Short mmCIF file of C-alpha atoms and ligand atoms in Angstrom, two decimals:
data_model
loop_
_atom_site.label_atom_id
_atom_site.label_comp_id
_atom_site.label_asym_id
_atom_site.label_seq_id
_atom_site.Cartn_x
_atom_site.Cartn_y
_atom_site.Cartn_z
CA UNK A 8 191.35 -9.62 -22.97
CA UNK A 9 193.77 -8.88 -25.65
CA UNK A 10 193.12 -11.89 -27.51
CA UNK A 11 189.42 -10.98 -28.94
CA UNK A 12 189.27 -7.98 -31.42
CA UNK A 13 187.48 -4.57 -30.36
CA UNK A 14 183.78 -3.98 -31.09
CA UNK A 15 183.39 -2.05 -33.04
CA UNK A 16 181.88 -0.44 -37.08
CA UNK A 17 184.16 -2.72 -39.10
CA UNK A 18 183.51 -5.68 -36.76
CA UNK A 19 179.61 -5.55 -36.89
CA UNK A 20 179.38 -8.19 -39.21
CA UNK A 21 181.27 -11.01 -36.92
CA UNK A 22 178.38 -10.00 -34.24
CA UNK A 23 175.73 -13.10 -33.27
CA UNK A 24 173.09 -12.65 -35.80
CA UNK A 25 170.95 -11.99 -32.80
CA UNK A 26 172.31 -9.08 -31.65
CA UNK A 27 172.42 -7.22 -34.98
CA UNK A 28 168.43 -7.75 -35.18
CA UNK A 29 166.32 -4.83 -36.17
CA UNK A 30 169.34 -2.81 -37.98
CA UNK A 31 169.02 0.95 -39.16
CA UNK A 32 171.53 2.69 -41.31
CA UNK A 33 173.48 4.47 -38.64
CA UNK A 34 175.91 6.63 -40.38
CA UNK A 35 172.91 8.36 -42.36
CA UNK A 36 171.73 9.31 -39.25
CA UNK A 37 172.00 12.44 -37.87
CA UNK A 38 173.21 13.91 -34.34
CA UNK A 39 169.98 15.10 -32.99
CA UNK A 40 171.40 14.63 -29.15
CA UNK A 41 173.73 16.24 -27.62
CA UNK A 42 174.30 14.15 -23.59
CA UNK A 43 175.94 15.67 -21.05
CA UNK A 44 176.93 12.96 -18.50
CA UNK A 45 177.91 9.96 -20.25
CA UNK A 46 178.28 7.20 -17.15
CA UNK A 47 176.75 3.77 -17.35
CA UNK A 48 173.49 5.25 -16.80
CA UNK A 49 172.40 7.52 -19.46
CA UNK A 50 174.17 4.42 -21.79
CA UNK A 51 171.59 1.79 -19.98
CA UNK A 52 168.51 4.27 -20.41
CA UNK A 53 168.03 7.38 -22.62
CA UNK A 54 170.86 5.98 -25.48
CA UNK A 55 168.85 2.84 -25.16
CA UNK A 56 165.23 4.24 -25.66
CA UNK A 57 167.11 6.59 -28.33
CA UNK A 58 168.40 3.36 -30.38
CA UNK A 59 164.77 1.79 -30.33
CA UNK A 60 163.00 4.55 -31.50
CA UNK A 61 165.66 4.24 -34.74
CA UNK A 62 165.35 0.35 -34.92
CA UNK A 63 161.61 1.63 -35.34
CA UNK A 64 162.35 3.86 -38.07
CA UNK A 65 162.77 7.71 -36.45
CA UNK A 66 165.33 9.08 -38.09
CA UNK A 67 168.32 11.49 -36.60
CA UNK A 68 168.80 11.16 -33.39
CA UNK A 69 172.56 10.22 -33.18
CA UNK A 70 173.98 11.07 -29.72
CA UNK A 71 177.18 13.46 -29.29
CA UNK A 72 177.77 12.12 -25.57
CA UNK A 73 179.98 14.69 -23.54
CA UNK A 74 182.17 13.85 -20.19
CA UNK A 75 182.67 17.25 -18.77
CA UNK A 76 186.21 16.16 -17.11
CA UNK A 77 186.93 12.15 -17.10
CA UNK A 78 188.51 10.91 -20.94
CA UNK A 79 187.55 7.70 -19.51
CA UNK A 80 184.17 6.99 -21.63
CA UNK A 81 185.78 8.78 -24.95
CA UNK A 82 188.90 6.53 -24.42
CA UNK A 83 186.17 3.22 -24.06
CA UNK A 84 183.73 4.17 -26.84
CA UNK A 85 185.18 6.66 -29.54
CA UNK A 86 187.77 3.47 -30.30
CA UNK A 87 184.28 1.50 -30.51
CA UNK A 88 182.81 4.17 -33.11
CA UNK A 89 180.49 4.75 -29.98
CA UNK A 90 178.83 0.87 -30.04
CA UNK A 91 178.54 -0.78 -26.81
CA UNK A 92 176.52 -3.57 -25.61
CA UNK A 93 173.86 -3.80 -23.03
CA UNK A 94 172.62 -6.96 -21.10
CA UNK A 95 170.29 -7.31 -19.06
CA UNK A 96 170.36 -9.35 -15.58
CA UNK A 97 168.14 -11.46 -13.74
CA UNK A 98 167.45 -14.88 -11.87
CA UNK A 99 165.78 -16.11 -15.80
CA UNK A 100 169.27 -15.07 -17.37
CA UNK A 101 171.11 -12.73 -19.23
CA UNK A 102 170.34 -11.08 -22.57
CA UNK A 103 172.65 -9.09 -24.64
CA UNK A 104 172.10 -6.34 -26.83
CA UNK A 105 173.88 -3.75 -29.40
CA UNK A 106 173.14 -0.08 -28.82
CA UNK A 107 173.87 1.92 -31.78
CA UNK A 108 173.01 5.97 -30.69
CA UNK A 109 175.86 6.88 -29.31
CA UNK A 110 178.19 8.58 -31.96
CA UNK A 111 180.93 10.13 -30.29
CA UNK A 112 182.33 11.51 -27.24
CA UNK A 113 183.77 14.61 -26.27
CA UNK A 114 185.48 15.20 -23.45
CA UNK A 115 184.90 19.01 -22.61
CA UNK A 116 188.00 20.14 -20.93
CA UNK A 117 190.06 18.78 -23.67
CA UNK A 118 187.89 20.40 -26.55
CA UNK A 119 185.66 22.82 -25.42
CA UNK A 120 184.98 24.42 -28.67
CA UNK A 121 183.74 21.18 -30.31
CA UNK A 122 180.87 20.78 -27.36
CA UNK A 123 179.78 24.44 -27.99
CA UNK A 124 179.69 23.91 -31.78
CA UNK A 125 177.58 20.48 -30.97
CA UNK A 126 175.39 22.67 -29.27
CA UNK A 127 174.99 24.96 -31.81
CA UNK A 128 174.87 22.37 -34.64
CA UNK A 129 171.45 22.98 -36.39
CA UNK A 130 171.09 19.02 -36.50
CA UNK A 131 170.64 19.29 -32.72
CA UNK A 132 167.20 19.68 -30.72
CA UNK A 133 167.65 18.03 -27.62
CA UNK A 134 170.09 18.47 -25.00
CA UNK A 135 170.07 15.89 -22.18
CA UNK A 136 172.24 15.52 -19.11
CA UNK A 137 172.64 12.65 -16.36
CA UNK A 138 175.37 14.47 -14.50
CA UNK A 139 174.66 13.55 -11.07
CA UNK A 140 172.58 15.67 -8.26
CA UNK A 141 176.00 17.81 -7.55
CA UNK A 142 176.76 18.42 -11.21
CA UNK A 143 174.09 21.10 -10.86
CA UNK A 144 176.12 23.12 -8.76
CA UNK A 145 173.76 23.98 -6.43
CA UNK A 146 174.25 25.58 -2.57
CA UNK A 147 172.97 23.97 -0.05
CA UNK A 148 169.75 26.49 0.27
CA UNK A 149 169.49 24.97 -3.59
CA UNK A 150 170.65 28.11 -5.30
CA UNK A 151 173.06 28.20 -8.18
CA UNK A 152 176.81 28.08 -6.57
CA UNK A 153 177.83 30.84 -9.08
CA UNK A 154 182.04 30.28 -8.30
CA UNK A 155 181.29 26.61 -8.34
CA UNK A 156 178.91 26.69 -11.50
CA UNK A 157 182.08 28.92 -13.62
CA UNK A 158 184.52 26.20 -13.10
CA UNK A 159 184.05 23.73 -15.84
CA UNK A 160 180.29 23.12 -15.24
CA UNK A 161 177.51 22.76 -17.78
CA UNK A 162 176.56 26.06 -17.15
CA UNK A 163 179.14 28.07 -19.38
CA UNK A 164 178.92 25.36 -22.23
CA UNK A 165 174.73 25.40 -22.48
CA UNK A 166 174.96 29.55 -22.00
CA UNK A 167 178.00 29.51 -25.00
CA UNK A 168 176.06 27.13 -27.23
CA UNK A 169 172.65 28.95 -26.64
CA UNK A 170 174.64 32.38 -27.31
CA UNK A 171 175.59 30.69 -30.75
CA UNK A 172 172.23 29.54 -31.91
CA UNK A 173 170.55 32.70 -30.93
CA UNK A 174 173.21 34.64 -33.21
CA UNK A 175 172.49 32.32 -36.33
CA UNK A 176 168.37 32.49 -35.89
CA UNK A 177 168.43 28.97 -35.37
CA UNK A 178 165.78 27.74 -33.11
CA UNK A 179 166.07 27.01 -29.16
CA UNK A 180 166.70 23.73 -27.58
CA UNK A 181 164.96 21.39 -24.98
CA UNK A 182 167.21 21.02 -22.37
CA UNK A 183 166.20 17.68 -20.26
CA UNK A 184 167.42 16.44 -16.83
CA UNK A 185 167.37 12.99 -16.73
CA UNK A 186 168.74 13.61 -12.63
CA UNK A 187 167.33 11.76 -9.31
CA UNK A 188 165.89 15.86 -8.25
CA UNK A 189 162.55 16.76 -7.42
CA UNK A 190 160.97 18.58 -10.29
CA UNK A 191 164.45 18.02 -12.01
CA UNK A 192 163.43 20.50 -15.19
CA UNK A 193 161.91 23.18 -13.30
CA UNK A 194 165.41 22.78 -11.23
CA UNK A 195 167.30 23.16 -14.14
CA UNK A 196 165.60 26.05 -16.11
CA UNK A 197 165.88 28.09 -12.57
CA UNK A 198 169.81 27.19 -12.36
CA UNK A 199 170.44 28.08 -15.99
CA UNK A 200 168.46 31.45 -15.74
CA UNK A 201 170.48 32.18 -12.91
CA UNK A 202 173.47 31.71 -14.50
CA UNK A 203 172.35 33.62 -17.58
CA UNK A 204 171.38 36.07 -15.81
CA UNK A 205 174.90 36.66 -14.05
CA UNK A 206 177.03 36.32 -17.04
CA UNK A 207 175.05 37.05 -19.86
CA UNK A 208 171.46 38.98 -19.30
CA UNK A 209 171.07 39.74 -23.00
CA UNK A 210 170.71 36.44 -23.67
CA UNK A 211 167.83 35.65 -20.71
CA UNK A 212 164.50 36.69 -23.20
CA UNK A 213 165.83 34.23 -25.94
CA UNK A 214 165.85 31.43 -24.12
CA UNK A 215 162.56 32.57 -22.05
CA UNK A 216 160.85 32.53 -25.33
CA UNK A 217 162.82 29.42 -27.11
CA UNK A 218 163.91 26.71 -24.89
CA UNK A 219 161.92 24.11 -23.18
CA UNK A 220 163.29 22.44 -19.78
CA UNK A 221 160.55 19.29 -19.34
CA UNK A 222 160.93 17.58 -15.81
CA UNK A 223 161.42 13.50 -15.98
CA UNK A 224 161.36 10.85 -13.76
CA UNK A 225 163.77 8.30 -15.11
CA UNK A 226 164.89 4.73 -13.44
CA UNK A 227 166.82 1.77 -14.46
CA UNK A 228 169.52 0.08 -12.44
CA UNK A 229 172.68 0.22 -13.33
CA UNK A 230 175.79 -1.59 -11.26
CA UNK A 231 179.06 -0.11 -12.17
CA UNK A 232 180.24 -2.74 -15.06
CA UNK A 233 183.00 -5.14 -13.53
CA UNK A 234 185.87 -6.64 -15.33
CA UNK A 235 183.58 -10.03 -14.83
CA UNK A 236 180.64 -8.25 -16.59
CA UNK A 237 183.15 -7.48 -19.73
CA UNK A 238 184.40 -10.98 -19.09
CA UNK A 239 181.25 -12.79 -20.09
CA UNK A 240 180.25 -10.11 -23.09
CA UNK A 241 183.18 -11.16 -24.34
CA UNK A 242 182.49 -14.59 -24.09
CA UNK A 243 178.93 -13.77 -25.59
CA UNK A 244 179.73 -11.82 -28.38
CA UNK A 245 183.07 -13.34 -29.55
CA UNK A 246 184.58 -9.07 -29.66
CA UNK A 247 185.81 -7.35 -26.79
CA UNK A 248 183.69 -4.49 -25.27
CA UNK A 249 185.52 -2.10 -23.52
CA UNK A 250 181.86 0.04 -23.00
CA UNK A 251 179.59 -2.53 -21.69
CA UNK A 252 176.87 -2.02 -19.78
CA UNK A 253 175.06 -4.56 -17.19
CA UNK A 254 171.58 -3.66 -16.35
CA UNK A 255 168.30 -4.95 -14.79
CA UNK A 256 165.17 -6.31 -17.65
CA UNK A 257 162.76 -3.23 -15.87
CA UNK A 258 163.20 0.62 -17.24
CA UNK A 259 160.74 3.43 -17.00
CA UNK A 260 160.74 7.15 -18.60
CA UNK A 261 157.72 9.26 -17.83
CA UNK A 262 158.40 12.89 -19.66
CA UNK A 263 156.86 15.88 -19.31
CA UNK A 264 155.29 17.07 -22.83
CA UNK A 265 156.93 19.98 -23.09
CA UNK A 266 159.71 20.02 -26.09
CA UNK A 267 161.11 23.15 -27.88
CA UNK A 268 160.94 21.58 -31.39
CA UNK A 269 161.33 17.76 -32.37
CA UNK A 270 161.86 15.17 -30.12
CA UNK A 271 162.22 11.26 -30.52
CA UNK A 272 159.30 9.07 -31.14
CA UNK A 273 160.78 7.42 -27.32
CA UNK A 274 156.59 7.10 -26.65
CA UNK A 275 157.15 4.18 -29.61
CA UNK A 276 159.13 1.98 -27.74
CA UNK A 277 157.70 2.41 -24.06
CA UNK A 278 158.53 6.10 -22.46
CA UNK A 279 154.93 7.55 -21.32
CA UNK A 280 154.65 11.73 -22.38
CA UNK A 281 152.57 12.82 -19.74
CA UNK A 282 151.52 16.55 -18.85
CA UNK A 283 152.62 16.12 -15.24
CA UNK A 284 155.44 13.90 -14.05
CA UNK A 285 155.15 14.92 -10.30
CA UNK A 286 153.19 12.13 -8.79
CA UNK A 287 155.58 9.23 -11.08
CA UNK A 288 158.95 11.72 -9.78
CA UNK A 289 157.91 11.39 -5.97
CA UNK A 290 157.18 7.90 -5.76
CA UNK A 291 160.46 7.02 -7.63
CA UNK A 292 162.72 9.38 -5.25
CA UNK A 293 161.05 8.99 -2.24
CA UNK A 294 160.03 5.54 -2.17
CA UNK A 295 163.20 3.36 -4.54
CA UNK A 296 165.87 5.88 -4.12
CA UNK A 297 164.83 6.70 -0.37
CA UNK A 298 164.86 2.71 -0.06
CA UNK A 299 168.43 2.51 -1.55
CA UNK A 300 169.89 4.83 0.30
CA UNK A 301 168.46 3.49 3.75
CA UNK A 302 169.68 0.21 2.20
CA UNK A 303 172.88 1.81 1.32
CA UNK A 304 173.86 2.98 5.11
CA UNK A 305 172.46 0.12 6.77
CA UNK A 306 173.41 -2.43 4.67
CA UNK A 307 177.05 -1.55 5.15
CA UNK A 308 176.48 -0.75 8.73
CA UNK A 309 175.56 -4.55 8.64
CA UNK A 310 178.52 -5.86 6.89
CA UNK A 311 176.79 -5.95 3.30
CA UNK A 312 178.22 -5.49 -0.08
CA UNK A 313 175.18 -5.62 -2.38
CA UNK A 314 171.71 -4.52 -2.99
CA UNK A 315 170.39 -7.83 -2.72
CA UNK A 316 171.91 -8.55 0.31
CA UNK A 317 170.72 -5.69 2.51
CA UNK A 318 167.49 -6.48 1.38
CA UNK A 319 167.60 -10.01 2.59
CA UNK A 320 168.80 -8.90 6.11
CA UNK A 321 165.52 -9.83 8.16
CA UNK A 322 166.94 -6.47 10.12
CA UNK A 323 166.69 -4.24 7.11
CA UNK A 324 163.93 -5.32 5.39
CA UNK A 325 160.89 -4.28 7.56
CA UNK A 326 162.38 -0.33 7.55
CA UNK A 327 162.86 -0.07 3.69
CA UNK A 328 159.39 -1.53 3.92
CA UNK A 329 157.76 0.74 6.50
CA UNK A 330 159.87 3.57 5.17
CA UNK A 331 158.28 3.05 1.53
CA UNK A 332 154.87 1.92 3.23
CA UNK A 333 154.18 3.82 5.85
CA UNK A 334 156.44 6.91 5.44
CA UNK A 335 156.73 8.01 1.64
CA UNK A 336 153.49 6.63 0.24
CA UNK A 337 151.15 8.30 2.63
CA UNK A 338 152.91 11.64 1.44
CA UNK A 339 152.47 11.27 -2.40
CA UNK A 340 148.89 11.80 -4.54
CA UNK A 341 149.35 9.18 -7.10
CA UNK A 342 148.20 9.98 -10.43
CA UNK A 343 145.25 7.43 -11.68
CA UNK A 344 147.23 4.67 -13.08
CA UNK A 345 149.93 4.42 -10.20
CA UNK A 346 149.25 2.13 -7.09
CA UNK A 347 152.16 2.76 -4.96
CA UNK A 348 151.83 -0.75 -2.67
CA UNK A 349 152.06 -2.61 -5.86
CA UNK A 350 155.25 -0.56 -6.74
CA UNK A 351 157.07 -0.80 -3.25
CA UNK A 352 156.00 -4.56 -3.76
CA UNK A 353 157.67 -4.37 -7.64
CA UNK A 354 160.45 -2.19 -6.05
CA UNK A 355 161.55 -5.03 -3.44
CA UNK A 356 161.69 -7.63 -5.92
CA UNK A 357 163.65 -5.66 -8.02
CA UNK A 358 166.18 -4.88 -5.63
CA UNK A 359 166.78 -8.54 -4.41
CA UNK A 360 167.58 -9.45 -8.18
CA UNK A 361 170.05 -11.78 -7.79
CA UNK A 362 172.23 -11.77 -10.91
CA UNK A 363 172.64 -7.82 -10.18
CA UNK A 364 175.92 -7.04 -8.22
CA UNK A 365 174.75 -4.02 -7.54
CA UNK A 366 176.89 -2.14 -4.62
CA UNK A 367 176.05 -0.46 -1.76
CA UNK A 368 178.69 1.36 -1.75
CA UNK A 369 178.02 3.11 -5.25
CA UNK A 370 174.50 4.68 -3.47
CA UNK A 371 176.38 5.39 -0.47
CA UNK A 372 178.15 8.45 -2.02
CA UNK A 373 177.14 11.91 -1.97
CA UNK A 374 174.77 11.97 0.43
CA UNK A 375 173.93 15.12 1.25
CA UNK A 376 173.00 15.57 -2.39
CA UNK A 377 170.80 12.97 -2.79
CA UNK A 378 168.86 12.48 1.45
CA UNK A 379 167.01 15.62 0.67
CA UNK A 380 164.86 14.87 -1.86
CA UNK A 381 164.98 10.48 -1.01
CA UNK A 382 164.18 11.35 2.97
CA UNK A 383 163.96 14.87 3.98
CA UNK A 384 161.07 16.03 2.27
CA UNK A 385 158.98 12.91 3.24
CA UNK A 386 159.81 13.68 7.05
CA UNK A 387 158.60 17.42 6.55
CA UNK A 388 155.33 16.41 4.80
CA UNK A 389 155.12 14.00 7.59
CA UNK A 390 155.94 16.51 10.12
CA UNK A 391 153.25 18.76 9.22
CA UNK A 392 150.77 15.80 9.42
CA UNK A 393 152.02 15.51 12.33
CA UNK A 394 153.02 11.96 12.01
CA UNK A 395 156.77 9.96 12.98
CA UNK A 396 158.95 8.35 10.66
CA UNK A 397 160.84 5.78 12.46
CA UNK A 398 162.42 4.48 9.04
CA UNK A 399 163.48 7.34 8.29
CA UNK A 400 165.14 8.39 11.50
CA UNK A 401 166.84 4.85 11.62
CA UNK A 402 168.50 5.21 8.39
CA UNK A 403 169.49 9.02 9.06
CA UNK A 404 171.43 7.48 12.01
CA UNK A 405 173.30 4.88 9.74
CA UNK A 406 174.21 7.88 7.27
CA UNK A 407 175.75 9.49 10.50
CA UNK A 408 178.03 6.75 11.04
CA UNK A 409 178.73 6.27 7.58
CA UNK A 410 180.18 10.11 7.64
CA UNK A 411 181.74 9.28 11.00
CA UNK A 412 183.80 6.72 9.06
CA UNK A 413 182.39 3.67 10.70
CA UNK A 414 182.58 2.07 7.48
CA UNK A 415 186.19 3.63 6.02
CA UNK A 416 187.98 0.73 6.95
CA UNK A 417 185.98 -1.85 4.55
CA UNK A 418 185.30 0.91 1.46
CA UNK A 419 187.34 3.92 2.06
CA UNK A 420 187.05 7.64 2.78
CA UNK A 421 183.52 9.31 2.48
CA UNK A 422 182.69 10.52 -0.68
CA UNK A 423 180.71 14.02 -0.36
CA UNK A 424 180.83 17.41 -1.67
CA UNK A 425 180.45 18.36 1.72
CA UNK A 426 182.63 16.35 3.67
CA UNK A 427 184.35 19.17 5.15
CA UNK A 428 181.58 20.45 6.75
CA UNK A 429 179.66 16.75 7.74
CA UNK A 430 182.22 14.90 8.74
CA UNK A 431 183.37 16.48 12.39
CA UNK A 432 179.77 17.20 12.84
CA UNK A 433 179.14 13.69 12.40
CA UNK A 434 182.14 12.43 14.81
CA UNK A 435 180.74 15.31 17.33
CA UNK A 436 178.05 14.63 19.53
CA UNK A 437 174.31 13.30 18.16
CA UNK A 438 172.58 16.54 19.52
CA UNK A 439 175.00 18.89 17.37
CA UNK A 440 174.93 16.74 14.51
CA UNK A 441 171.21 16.67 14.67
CA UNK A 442 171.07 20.25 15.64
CA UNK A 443 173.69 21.57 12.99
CA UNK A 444 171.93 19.68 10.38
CA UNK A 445 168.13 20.00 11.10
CA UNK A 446 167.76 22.49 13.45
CA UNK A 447 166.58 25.99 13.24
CA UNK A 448 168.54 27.41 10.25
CA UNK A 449 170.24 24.40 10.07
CA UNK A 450 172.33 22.79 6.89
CA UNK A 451 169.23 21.42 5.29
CA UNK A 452 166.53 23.98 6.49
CA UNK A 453 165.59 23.82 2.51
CA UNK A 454 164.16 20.79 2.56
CA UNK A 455 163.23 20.17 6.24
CA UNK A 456 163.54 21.66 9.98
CA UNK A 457 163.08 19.75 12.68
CA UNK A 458 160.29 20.78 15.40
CA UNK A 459 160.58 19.76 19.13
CA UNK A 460 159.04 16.47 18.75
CA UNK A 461 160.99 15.44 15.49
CA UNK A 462 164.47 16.38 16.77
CA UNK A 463 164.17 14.35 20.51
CA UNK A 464 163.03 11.19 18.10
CA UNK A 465 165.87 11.94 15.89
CA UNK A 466 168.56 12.36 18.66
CA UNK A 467 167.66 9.02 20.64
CA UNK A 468 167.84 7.32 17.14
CA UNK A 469 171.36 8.96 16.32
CA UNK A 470 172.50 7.79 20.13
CA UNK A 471 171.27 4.69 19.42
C1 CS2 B 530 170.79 4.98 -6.80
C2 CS2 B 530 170.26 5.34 -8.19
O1 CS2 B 530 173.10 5.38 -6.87
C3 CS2 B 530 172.02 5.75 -6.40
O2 CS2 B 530 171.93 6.70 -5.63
O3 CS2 B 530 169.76 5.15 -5.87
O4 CS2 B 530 171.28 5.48 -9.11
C4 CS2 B 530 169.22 4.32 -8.69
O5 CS2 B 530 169.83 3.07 -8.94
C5 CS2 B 530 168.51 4.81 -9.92
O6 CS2 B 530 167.94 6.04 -9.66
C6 CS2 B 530 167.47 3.80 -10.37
O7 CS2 B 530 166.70 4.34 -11.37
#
């Protein structure tokens, strides 16, 4: 790829007409944004909505993106004066677009001091963060992991930053989790008081009284870009993108109206401010997320690579449907607007898009982060109704042999925080698995204890 020059501010002018379209003066602007999390989603989703809302004339709401470990992204993008390209995948074709938000990156561990003073900039309002469901450093009973949360996590920077602004008089922040977690703000505020509150109590009023933590429900899929996908941007776009991004046409952002100060007009170009994001949160975890992960452990079970495989498999298909159907629907009061059969309809044909190489594998990881809010909570609502959830059970025995290492041979070693712990339990017998896990005081009581009826169902479907 050496041959084609790099994208980047000095090369915008060799760009397809096309893709320049709708132009704003982007170094006038402002950093408004500080992200915490900078992967391939946040670039395909909030950087994206962030870039519109400037094409459509807001004004300062440059993004200071921050990796909390990896130089990976800063070594792609700050080369790139933060530009990257986005296109969008499906059977109709491929579209390709510039997204201009993005500023710069800092990676924290290397410069620490520059993500506080971002932080503490008086530019800045809004501070968002995709940093995964174990970024938040949470125990398994979903308390703040205190030891864990000191060592490099967001924790220290937000509490540093916040220290900063409340010293100057400038005004709080809105602090926004754009995570897969159930009530993802409230989730947040509680893990940042908590830290507060351990290592700096002085500073717990100030934020009581100045920042805002709005839950979201945010969803776009987003493949992990292949050297095929930066391949054919070249080819598109004549410069080489070293940041590209490959995602699906669909995107949603429902947000909670509940911002400390200013916020981006993102309602402009097709996020919906509501005043509660519950019902939109459930159905997306529960029924597309709790679908891609049963699609995730079966799929590979069955020898599957891709999304839009496992979703082909005539043995798949009829759980992620009854599982969405039968098991997460029932459990969810949609708000007015929302009909949740036409969205697990919507939610099937999105993941059989075929021009989306979208790997199993990728969902597969850190399961016992993500299973309690996708499955766990829908089997204890169920519970309580006193109703099964065959899907469910199904696809908590795949996850078993996925931790057993069924499928290490094809992909490699498991991937979990808590590998330590799963992993014998999973290559020890289905009743102590199932006990150990679900059981009375069991890994996962949080979210979901199994009664008498639940855990016989569960261990003939793990000894299956
Ligand atoms: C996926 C999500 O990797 C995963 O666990 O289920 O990243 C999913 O693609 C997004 O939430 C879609 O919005």
């Amino acid at each position: 790829m050496s041959d084609s020059p790099l994208l980047s501010n000095r090369m915008l002018d060799r760009l397809p007409a096309a893709l320049a379209q709708a132009d704003y003066d982007r170094d006038a602007q402002g950093c408004g944004i500080v992200h915490f999390g900078i992967g391939a989603f946040h670039r395909a989703h909030q950087a994206w909505y962030t870039d519109r809302a400037m094409a459509q004339g807001d004004r300062d709401w440059g993004i200071v993106g921050v990796s909390l470990r990896s130089p990976a992204v800063a070594l792609q993008l700050n080369p790139q004066d933060g530009l990257y390209t986005l296109t969008s995948c499906s059977a109709d074709g491929r579209a390709t677009q510039l997204v201009r938000s993005v500023r710069r990156i800092l990676v924290a561990s290397d410069d620490p001091d520059a993500v506080i003073a971002a932080l503490a900039a008086s530019q800045t309002h809004i501070v968002t963060f995709t940093v995964t469901e174990k970024g938040y450093c949470r125990a398994a009973d979903g308390s703040l992991d205190l030891p864990l949360a000191d060592h490099g996590s967001i924790y220290s920077f937000i509490e540093r930053g916040l220290q900063l602004r409340a010293e100057r008089g400038l005004p709080g922040l809105t602090l926004l989790s754009c995570d897969n977690l159930a009530h993802n703000g409230r989730q947040l505020e509680r893990l940042v008081r908590a830290y507060v509150a351990a290592r700096n109590p002085a500073l717990t009023a100030w934020i009581e009284r100045e920042c805002r933590f709005p839950c979201t429900m945010v969803d776009r899929i987003v493949p992990a870009t292949t050297d095929a996908d930066r391949d054919a941007v070249k080819t598109a776009i004549g410069l080489k993108d070293q940041g590209a991004i490959v995602t699906e046409p669909f995107s949603q952002w429902v947000i909670e109206d509940r911002f400390a100060g200013r916020r981006p007009r993102w309602d402009a170009v097709g996020a919906e401010l509501v005043a509660d994001v519950g019902p939109y949160e459930k159905a997306k975890l529960r029924m597309l997320n709790g679908a891609h992960s049963t699609l995730a452990y079966l799929g590979l079970q069955n020898g599957h690579g891709f999304v839009h495989e496992a979703v082909d498999d005539p043995a798949i298909r009829p759980l992620v449907d009854a599982l969405m159907r039968r098991e997460a629907a029932p459990t969810i009061a949609a708000a007015p607007n929302q009909n949740l059969d036409a969205y697990a309809s919507a939610l099937l044909d999105r993941f059989a898009n075929p021009a989306l190489n979208h790997r199993l594998i990728q969902i597969a990881m850190d399961g016992s982060q993500k299973i309690p809010q996708r499955w766990l909570e829908t089997l204890s609502d169920n519970q309580r109704d006193g109703k099964a959830c065959p899907a469910i059970l199904r696809a908590l025995a795949a996850w078993r042999r996925h931790l057993r290492g069924d499928n290490a041979a094809v992909w490699g070693a498991v991937e979990d925080p808590m590998r330590e712990q799963l992993v014998p339990l999973a290559k020890s017998d289905a009743a102590n698995f199932a006990r150990a896990l679900f059981g009375d005081g069991g890994l996962f009581a949080a979210s979901w204890t199994a009664n008498d009826d639940t855990m016989r169902a569960l261990v003939e479907a793990l000894a299956e």
